[in-house]
Tab-separated table of C-alpha atoms in Angstrom:
chain	number	residue	atom	x	y	z
B	1	SER	CA	-0.058	0.064	-0.160
B	2	ALA	CA	0.989	3.751	-0.239
B	3	VAL	CA	3.229	5.454	2.007
B	4	ILE	CA	1.493	8.779	3.048
B	5	SER	CA	3.294	11.439	4.949
B	6	GLN	CA	1.656	14.564	6.792
B	7	LYS	CA	3.230	17.879	7.879
B	8	PRO	CA	2.914	19.132	10.440
B	9	SER	CA	2.174	16.168	12.914
B	10	ARG	CA	0.718	18.608	15.332
B	11	ASP	CA	0.213	22.322	15.871
B	12	ILE	CA	-1.263	24.917	18.252
B	13	CYS	CA	-2.919	27.910	16.710
B	14	GLN	CA	-4.225	30.982	17.720
B	15	ARG	CA	-7.858	32.060	16.897
B	16	GLY	CA	-8.000	33.856	13.341
B	17	THR	CA	-5.056	32.661	12.115
B	18	SER	CA	-4.685	29.535	8.901
B	19	LEU	CA	-2.712	26.577	8.785
B	20	THR	CA	-1.658	24.565	5.838
B	21	ILE	CA	-1.320	21.009	6.175
B	22	GLN	CA	0.737	19.047	3.605
B	23	CYS	CA	0.002	15.505	2.377
B	24	GLN	CA	2.831	13.576	0.581
B	25	VAL	CA	2.193	10.092	-1.254
B	26	ASP	CA	5.106	7.873	-2.267
B	27	SER	CA	3.161	6.901	-5.545
B	28	GLN	CA	0.842	8.586	-7.934
B	29	VAL	CA	-2.722	8.321	-7.080
B	30	THR	CA	-5.771	9.610	-8.699
B	31	MET	CA	-7.893	10.853	-5.768
B	32	MET	CA	-6.811	12.242	-2.304
B	33	PHE	CA	-9.147	12.754	0.133
B	34	TRP	CA	-9.371	14.913	3.335
B	35	TYR	CA	-11.193	14.001	6.825
B	36	ARG	CA	-11.748	15.697	9.889
B	37	GLN	CA	-12.035	13.605	13.304
B	38	GLN	CA	-12.731	15.446	16.366
B	39	PRO	CA	-11.842	13.892	19.519
B	40	GLY	CA	-13.410	10.635	20.331
B	41	GLN	CA	-15.664	10.697	16.929
B	42	SER	CA	-15.784	9.206	13.752
B	43	LEU	CA	-14.313	10.427	10.326
B	44	THR	CA	-15.992	13.173	8.372
B	45	LEU	CA	-15.122	13.702	4.894
B	46	ILE	CA	-14.120	17.288	3.988
B	47	ALA	CA	-13.684	17.239	0.368
B	48	THR	CA	-12.241	14.932	-2.485
B	49	ALA	CA	-9.001	16.427	-4.231
B	50	ASN	CA	-8.506	15.609	-7.749
B	51	GLN	CA	-5.491	16.582	-9.993
B	52	GLY	CA	-6.316	19.270	-12.470
B	53	SER	CA	-9.450	20.348	-11.245
B	54	GLU	CA	-11.306	21.739	-8.283
B	55	ALA	CA	-11.787	19.863	-5.135
B	56	THR	CA	-15.367	18.553	-4.306
B	57	TYR	CA	-16.848	19.670	-0.967
B	58	GLU	CA	-19.044	17.839	1.224
B	59	SER	CA	-21.947	19.054	2.615
B	60	GLY	CA	-21.138	21.286	5.641
B	61	PHE	CA	-17.747	22.342	4.228
B	62	VAL	CA	-16.873	25.045	1.934
B	63	ILE	CA	-13.751	26.209	-0.180
B	64	ASP	CA	-13.628	29.608	1.690
B	65	LYS	CA	-12.652	27.807	5.108
B	66	PHE	CA	-11.010	25.050	3.557
B	67	PRO	CA	-9.063	25.742	0.329
B	68	ILE	CA	-7.301	22.899	-1.117
B	69	SER	CA	-4.594	22.366	-3.842
B	70	ARG	CA	-3.623	19.227	-5.892
B	71	PRO	CA	-0.703	20.378	-7.958
B	72	ASN	CA	0.602	16.636	-8.946
B	73	LEU	CA	-0.556	13.158	-8.254
B	74	THR	CA	1.640	12.643	-5.215
B	75	PHE	CA	0.805	15.812	-3.048
B	76	SER	CA	-2.125	17.807	-1.533
B	77	THR	CA	-2.554	20.670	1.079
B	78	LEU	CA	-5.539	21.638	3.185
B	79	THR	CA	-5.658	25.034	4.680
B	80	VAL	CA	-7.777	25.558	7.784
B	81	SER	CA	-8.755	29.304	7.681
B	82	ASN	CA	-9.726	31.917	10.078
B	83	MET	CA	-9.605	29.179	12.713
B	84	SER	CA	-11.612	29.011	15.794
B	85	PRO	CA	-11.640	26.536	18.747
B	86	GLU	CA	-14.382	24.622	17.116
B	87	ASP	CA	-11.662	23.697	14.415
B	88	SER	CA	-9.570	21.852	16.882
B	89	SER	CA	-9.369	18.130	15.496
B	90	ILE	CA	-7.352	15.717	13.783
B	91	TYR	CA	-6.969	16.124	9.951
B	92	LEU	CA	-6.266	13.064	7.794
B	93	CYS	CA	-5.637	12.744	4.191
B	94	SER	CA	-6.276	9.554	2.442
B	95	VAL	CA	-5.972	7.613	-0.636
B	96	GLU	CA	-7.908	4.862	-2.732
B	97	GLU	CA	-5.771	2.471	-3.984
B	98	GLY	CA	-6.988	0.416	-6.873
B	99	LEU	CA	-9.333	1.070	-9.447
B	100	GLU	CA	-12.151	-1.096	-8.363
B	101	THR	CA	-12.535	-0.067	-4.827
B	102	ASP	CA	-12.930	2.662	-2.582
B	103	THR	CA	-10.729	1.587	0.598
B	104	GLN	CA	-9.163	4.279	2.159
B	105	TYR	CA	-5.333	4.384	3.295
B	106	PHE	CA	-4.733	6.949	5.648
B	107	GLY	CA	-1.930	9.371	6.775
B	108	PRO	CA	-0.776	9.680	9.997
B	109	GLY	CA	-2.891	12.895	10.726
B	110	THR	CA	-2.072	16.355	11.615
B	111	ARG	CA	-3.548	17.009	15.342
B	112	LEU	CA	-4.715	20.725	15.491
B	113	THR	CA	-5.486	22.635	18.422
B	114	VAL	CA	-7.018	26.262	18.415
B	115	LEU	CA	-6.988	28.437	21.480
O	1	GLY	CA	-26.292	10.619	2.644
O	2	GLN	CA	-26.630	7.389	3.893
O	3	GLN	CA	-26.557	6.605	7.424
O	4	VAL	CA	-24.348	3.763	9.008
O	5	MET	CA	-25.028	2.790	12.471
O	6	GLN	CA	-22.431	0.880	14.559
O	7	ILE	CA	-22.951	-0.298	18.089
O	8	PRO	CA	-21.930	-0.551	20.597
O	9	GLN	CA	-20.120	2.749	21.283
O	10	TYR	CA	-17.797	1.290	24.025
O	11	GLN	CA	-16.851	-2.468	24.916
O	12	HIS	CA	-14.907	-3.383	28.015
O	13	VAL	CA	-13.671	-7.005	28.144
O	14	GLN	CA	-11.649	-9.001	30.033
O	15	GLU	CA	-8.454	-10.745	28.061
O	16	GLY	CA	-9.737	-13.955	26.761
O	17	GLU	CA	-13.257	-12.831	26.368
O	18	ASP	CA	-14.957	-12.409	22.853
O	19	PHE	CA	-15.905	-9.242	21.436
O	20	THR	CA	-18.363	-8.079	18.739
O	21	THR	CA	-18.991	-5.055	16.923
O	22	TYR	CA	-22.258	-4.385	14.605
O	23	CYS	CA	-22.892	-2.148	11.692
O	24	ASN	CA	-26.573	-1.568	10.432
O	25	SER	CA	-27.656	0.594	7.305
O	26	SER	CA	-31.471	1.242	6.117
O	27	THR	CA	-29.976	1.272	2.190
O	28	THR	CA	-28.645	-1.662	0.580
O	29	LEU	CA	-24.522	-1.470	0.496
O	30	SER	CA	-22.304	-1.954	-2.391
O	31	ASN	CA	-19.589	-3.061	-0.009
O	32	ILE	CA	-18.545	-2.504	3.527
O	33	GLN	CA	-15.006	-2.350	4.801
O	34	TRP	CA	-13.646	-2.533	8.259
O	35	TYR	CA	-10.795	-0.348	9.869
O	36	LYS	CA	-8.794	-0.324	13.255
O	37	GLN	CA	-7.682	2.685	14.848
O	38	ARG	CA	-5.360	2.220	17.667
O	39	PRO	CA	-5.302	4.827	20.444
O	40	GLY	CA	-3.281	7.776	18.873
O	41	GLY	CA	-2.847	6.355	15.442
O	42	HIS	CA	-4.687	6.481	12.312
O	43	PRO	CA	-7.289	4.299	10.770
O	44	VAL	CA	-5.868	1.075	9.147
O	45	PHE	CA	-7.493	-0.962	6.648
O	46	LEU	CA	-8.735	-4.581	7.700
O	47	ILE	CA	-10.897	-5.882	5.018
O	48	GLN	CA	-13.576	-5.260	2.623
O	49	LEU	CA	-16.813	-7.462	2.206
O	50	VAL	CA	-18.730	-7.309	-1.014
O	51	LYS	CA	-20.827	-10.410	-1.603
O	52	SER	CA	-24.277	-11.066	0.032
O	53	GLY	CA	-23.455	-13.499	3.146
O	54	GLU	CA	-19.925	-13.346	2.768
O	55	VAL	CA	-17.701	-14.391	5.899
O	56	LYS	CA	-13.989	-13.837	6.053
O	57	LYS	CA	-11.507	-14.514	8.743
O	58	GLN	CA	-8.368	-13.090	9.702
O	59	LYS	CA	-6.681	-14.950	12.533
O	60	ARG	CA	-9.098	-14.446	15.323
O	61	LEU	CA	-11.147	-11.916	13.754
O	62	THR	CA	-14.232	-13.198	11.680
O	63	PHE	CA	-16.062	-10.556	9.561
O	64	GLN	CA	-19.478	-11.132	8.126
O	65	PHE	CA	-21.964	-9.362	5.473
O	66	GLY	CA	-25.608	-9.768	5.833
O	67	GLU	CA	-27.726	-11.424	3.177
O	68	ALA	CA	-29.621	-8.485	2.457
O	69	LYS	CA	-26.263	-6.361	2.383
O	70	LYS	CA	-27.563	-4.352	4.990
O	71	ASN	CA	-25.564	-5.259	7.949
O	72	SER	CA	-22.278	-6.272	9.083
O	73	SER	CA	-20.363	-7.576	12.005
O	74	LEU	CA	-16.818	-7.941	13.295
O	75	HIS	CA	-15.927	-10.721	15.787
O	76	ILE	CA	-13.020	-11.075	17.854
O	77	THR	CA	-12.495	-14.689	19.557
O	78	ALA	CA	-10.286	-14.623	22.814
O	79	THR	CA	-9.453	-10.976	22.885
O	80	GLN	CA	-5.960	-9.808	23.615
O	81	THR	CA	-4.549	-6.555	24.987
O	82	THR	CA	-3.298	-6.006	21.346
O	83	ASP	CA	-7.095	-5.778	20.043
O	84	VAL	CA	-7.501	-2.432	21.831
O	85	GLY	CA	-8.435	0.356	19.772
O	86	THR	CA	-11.526	1.860	18.063
O	87	TYR	CA	-13.305	-0.466	15.452
O	88	PHE	CA	-14.707	1.316	12.527
O	89	CYS	CA	-17.304	0.047	9.595
O	90	ALA	CA	-17.456	2.153	6.422
O	91	ALA	CA	-19.708	1.387	3.658
O	92	SER	CA	-20.890	2.840	0.392
O	93	ALA	CA	-23.787	2.481	-1.663
O	94	SER	CA	-24.273	2.764	-5.489
O	95	GLY	CA	-22.952	6.525	-6.586
O	96	SER	CA	-22.190	7.350	-2.840
O	97	ARG	CA	-19.222	8.038	-1.072
O	98	LEU	CA	-17.519	6.129	1.576
O	99	THR	CA	-19.413	6.771	4.892
O	100	PHE	CA	-17.881	5.866	8.489
O	101	GLY	CA	-19.814	4.461	11.475
O	102	GLU	CA	-19.435	5.817	14.850
O	103	GLY	CA	-17.033	3.262	15.874
O	104	THR	CA	-16.805	1.027	18.817
O	105	GLN	CA	-14.133	1.571	21.261
O	106	LEU	CA	-12.534	-1.727	22.563
O	107	THR	CA	-10.798	-1.789	25.963
O	108	VAL	CA	-9.365	-5.168	27.021
O	109	ASN	CA	-8.307	-5.630	30.705
O	110	PRO	CA	-5.163	-7.888	31.341
């Protein structure tokens, strides 16, 4: 399976600032995904990042708050903009492997705390 | 989007006891997947079930997909402390994205 890295692994940020999270994959993948996992909760899909096109956002998530870049087939960034304490969460990127399955392989996650 | 209900939310067992978590959907599913997340870790894919009535085993873990493809279970026989973590089911129906259940947090007392 693909090896996925994320930077930073954790950060503590002030209210009103923005943080960009990077996701790097060791192989070319068509689809990359960004999830949010609040403490003790399940995983919620934020958006799907496709190379060469705009990201597709899930209900409740908007581009102004969570802009995403996907400059090539191995890299993506998620920015959490104008942060508030409610944005404190773990942010995970993931990829699908295989053409016939939507199985997800996750990066290690970025633990964000907003003060 | 579809809802995937998972029970129980928490389960505490003594080492050596069995453990089962259940996942239910009101809609017919294309496939169901199971993931394990260790404390402080990220979700790791365990298995995917696709066929009606399918049963798969991985050592002490038994995964089952219901005949109607609306429910699934994960059963662990004789739990060990290494089984500690949160187990998530994730399901997709035709034309929809993968949806994760709420997870079952398993603790094992040695």
